[in-house]
mmCIF file of C-alpha atoms in Angstrom:
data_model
loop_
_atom_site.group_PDB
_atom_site.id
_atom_site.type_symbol
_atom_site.label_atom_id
_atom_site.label_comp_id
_atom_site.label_asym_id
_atom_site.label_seq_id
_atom_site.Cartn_x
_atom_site.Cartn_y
_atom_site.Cartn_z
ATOM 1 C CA UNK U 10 -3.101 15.908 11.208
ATOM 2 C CA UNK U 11 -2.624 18.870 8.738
ATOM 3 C CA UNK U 12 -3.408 18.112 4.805
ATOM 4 C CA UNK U 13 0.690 19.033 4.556
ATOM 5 C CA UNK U 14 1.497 15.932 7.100
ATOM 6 C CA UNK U 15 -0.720 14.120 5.912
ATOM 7 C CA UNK U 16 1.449 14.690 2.344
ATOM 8 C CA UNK U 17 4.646 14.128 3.961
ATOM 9 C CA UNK U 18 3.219 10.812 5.783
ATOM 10 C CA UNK U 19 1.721 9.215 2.255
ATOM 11 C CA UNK U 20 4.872 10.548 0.513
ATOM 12 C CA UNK U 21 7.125 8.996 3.150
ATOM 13 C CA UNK U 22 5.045 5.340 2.861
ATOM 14 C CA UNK U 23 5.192 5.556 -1.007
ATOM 15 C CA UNK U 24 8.606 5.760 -0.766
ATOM 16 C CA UNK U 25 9.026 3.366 2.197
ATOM 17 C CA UNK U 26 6.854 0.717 0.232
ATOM 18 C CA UNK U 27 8.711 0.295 -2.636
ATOM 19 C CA UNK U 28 11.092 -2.809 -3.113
ATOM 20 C CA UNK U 29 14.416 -1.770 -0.692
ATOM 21 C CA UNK U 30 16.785 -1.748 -3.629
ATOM 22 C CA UNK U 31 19.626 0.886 -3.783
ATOM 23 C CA UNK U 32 17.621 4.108 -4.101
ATOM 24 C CA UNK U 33 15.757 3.024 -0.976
ATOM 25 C CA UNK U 34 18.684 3.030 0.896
ATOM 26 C CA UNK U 35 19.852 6.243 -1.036
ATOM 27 C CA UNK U 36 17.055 7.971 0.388
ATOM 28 C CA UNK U 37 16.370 6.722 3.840
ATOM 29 C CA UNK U 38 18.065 9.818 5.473
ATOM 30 C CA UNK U 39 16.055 12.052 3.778
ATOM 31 C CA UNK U 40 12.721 9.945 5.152
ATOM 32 C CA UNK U 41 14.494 10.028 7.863
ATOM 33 C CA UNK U 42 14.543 13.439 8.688
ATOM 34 C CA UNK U 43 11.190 14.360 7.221
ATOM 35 C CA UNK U 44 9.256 12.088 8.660
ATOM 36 C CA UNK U 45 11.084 10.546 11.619
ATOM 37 C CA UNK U 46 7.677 10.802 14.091
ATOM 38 C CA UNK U 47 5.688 8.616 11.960
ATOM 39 C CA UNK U 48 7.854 6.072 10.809
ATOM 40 C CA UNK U 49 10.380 6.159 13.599
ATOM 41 C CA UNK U 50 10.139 2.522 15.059
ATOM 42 C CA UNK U 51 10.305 1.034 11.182
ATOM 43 C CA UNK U 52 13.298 3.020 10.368
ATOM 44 C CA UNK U 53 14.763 1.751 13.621
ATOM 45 C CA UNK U 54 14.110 -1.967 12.385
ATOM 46 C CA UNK U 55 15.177 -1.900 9.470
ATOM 47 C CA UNK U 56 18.440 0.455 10.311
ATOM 48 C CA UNK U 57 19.342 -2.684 12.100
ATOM 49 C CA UNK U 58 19.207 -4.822 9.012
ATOM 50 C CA UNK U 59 21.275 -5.463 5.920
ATOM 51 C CA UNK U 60 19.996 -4.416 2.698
ATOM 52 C CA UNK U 61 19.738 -8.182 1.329
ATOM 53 C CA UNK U 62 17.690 -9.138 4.501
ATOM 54 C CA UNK U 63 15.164 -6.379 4.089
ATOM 55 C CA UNK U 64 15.079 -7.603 0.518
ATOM 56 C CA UNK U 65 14.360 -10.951 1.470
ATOM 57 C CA UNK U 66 11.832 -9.376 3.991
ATOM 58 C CA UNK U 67 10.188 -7.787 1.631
ATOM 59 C CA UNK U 68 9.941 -10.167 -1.075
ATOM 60 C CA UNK U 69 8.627 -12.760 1.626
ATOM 61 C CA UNK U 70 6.137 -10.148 2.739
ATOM 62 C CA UNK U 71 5.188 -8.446 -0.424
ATOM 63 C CA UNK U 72 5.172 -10.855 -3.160
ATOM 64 C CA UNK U 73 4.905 -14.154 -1.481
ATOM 65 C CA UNK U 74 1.806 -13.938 0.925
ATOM 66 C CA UNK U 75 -1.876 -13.100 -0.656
ATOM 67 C CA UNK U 76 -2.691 -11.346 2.344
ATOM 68 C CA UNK U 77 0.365 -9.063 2.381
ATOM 69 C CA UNK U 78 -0.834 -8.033 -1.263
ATOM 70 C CA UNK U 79 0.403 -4.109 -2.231
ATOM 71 C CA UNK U 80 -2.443 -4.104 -4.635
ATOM 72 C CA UNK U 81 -5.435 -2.834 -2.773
ATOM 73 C CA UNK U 82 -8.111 -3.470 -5.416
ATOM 74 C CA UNK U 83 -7.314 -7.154 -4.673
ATOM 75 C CA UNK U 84 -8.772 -7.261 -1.384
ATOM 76 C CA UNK U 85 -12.275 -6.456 -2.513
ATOM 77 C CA UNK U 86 -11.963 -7.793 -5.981
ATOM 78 C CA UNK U 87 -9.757 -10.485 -6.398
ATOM 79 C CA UNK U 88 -8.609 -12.161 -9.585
ATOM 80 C CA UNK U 89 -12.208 -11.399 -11.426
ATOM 81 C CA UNK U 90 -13.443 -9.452 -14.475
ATOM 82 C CA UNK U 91 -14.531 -6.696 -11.470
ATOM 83 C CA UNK U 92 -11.230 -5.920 -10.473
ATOM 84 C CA UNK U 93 -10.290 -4.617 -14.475
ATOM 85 C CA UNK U 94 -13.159 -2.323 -13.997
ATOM 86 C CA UNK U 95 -11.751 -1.005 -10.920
ATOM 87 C CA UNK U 96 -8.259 -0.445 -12.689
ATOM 88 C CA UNK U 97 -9.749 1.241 -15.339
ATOM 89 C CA UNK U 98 -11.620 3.186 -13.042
ATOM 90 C CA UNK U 99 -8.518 3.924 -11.282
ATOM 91 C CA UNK U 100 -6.398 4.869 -14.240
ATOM 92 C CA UNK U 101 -9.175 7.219 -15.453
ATOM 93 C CA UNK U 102 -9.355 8.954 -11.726
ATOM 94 C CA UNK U 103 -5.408 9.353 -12.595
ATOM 95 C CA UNK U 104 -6.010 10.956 -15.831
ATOM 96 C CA UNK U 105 -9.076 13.357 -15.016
ATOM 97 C CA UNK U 106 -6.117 14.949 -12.592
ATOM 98 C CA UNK U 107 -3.582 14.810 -15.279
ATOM 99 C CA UNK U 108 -1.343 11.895 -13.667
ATOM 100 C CA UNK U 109 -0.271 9.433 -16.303
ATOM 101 C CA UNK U 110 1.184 6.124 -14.980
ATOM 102 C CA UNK U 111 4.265 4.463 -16.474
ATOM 103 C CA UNK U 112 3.536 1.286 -18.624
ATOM 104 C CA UNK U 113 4.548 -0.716 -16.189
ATOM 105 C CA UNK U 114 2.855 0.673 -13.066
ATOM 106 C CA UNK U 115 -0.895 -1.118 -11.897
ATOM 107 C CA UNK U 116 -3.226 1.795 -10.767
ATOM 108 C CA UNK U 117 -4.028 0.116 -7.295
ATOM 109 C CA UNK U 118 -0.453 -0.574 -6.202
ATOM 110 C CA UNK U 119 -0.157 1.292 -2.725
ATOM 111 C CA UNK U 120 3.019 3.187 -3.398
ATOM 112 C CA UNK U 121 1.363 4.571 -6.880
ATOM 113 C CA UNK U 122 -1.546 5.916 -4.913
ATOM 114 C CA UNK U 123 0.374 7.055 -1.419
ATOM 115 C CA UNK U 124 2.161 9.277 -4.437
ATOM 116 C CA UNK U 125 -0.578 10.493 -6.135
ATOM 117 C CA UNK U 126 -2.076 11.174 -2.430
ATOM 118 C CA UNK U 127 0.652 13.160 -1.517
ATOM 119 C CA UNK U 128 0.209 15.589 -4.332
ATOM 120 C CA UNK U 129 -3.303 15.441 -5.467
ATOM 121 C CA UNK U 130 -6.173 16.086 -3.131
ATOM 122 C CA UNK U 131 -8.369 13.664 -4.456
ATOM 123 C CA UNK U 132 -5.647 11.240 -3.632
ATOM 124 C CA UNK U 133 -7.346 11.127 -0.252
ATOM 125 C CA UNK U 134 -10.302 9.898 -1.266
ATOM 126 C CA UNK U 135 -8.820 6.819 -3.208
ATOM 127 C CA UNK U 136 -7.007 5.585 -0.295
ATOM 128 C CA UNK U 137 -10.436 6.027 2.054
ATOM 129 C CA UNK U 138 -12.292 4.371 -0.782
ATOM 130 C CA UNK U 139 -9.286 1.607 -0.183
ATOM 131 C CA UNK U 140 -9.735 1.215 3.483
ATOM 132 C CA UNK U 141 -10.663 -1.989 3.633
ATOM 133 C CA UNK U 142 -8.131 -2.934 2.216
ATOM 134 C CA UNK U 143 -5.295 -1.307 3.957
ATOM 135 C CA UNK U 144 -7.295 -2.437 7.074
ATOM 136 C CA UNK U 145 -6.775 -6.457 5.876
ATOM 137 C CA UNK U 146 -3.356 -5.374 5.071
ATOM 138 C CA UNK U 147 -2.251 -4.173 8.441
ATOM 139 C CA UNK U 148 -3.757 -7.083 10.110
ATOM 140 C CA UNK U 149 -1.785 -9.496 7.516
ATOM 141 C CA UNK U 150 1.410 -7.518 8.808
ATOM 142 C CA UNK U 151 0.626 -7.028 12.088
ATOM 143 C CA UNK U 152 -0.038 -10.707 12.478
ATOM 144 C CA UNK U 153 3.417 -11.600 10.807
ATOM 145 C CA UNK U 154 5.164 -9.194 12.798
ATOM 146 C CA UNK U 155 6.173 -7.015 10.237
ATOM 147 C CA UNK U 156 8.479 -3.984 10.261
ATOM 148 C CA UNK U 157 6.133 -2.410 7.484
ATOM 149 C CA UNK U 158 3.190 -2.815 9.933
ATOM 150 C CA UNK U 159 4.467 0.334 11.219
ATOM 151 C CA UNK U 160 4.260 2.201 7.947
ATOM 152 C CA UNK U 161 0.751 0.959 6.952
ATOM 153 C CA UNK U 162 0.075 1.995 10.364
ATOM 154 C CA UNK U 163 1.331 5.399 9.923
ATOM 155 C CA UNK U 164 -0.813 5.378 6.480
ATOM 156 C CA UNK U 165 -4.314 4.744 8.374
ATOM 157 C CA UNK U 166 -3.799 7.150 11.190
ATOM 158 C CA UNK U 167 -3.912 9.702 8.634
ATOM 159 C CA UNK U 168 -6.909 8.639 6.928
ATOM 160 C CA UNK U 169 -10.702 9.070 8.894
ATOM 161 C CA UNK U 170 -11.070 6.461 10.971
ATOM 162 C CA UNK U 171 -12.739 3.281 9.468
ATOM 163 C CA UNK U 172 -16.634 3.067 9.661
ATOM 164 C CA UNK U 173 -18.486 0.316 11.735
ATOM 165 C CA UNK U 174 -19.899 -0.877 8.297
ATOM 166 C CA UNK U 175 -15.870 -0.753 6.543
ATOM 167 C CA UNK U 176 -14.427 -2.710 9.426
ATOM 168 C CA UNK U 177 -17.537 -5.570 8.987
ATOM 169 C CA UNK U 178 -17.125 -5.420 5.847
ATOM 170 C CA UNK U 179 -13.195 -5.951 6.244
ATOM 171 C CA UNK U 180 -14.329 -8.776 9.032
ATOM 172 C CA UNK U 181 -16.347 -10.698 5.980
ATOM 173 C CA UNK U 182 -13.431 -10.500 3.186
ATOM 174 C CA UNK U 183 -10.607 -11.623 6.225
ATOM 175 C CA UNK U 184 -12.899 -14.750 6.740
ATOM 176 C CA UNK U 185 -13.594 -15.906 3.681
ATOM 177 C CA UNK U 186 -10.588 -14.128 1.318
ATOM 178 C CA UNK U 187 -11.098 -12.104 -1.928
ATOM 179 C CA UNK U 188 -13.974 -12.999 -4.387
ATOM 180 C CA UNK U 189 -12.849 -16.107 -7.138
ATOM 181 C CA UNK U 190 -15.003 -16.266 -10.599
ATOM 182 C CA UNK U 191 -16.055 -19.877 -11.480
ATOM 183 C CA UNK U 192 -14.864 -19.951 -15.836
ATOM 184 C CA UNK U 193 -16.001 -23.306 -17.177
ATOM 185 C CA UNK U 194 -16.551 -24.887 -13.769
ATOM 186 C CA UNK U 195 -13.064 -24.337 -12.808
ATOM 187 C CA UNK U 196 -12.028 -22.012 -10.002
#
């Protein structure tokens, strides 16, 4: 896959990722017809549905199953003190390439980095650092049957494919979930 599809494809997901409200639908045909090969069975499943059920889709997907999470430092870092690092780390990547999130965008939310992806070289690397997680999230999806199993899909067939080592590692954190600090005794 060229550097250029590989553009198109993370620009496509970013866009494809995002909560389904109006603008979605506003811009499907453009998807559509730049990116038709990769995406083409998800836009055919969710052509077929109204724009409340996607909604409801994607809010039952997205933002009501832990192991559907859009936030890939999650996967590796859970709720813990580590995963602020990683953030950080993240927003400073951003900056060093002159990207400045909005206030209200997380570094590691998939969309946010399929977009810097798409236009910043280095992009790349974030989302291969990330495998693991996109690998626990397209087995989430694939399991539930998700329509967007097709677009994370899409997104790891145009990354290097995962390392023996990655996919153990993505075997370990499947079995046993994301790391949990103990504060006071309490988890």
């Amino acid at each position: 896959m060229t550097d250029i599809t590989k553009a198109v494809v993370w620009q496509a997901a970013a866009h494809l990722l995002a909560y389904p409200d109006e603008r979605f639908w506003r811009r499907l045909p453009l998807i559509r017809e730049a990116s038709e090969p990769h995406f083409g069975t998800f836009l055919a499943t969710v052509s077929d549905m109204t724009p409340g059920e996607l909604a409801a889709h994607y809010v039952d997907t997205f933002d009501l199953q832990r192991r559907c999470c859009l936030y890939l430092t999650y996967y590796v870092d859970g709720d813990t003190r580590r995963r602020g690092e990683s953030l950080a780390a993240l927003k400073q990547h951003y900056r060093a390439a002159g990207w400045d999130l909005l206030d209200d965008e997380l570094p590691d939310f998939l969309p946010v980095m399929l977009e810097f992806a798409a236009l910043d070289p280095s992009g790349a690397e974030l989302l291969e650092e990330h495998r693991v997680g996109l690998e626990l999230l397209l087995a989430a999806l694939e399991e539930r049957e998700s329509p967007y199993r097709h677009v994370i899909g899409a997104v790891c067939a145009a990354l290097p494919p995962i390392t023996a080592a990655g996919r153990a590692r993505a075997a370990r954190l499947a079995a046993g979930g994301p790391p949990a600090e103990t504060v006071g005794g309490y988890r």
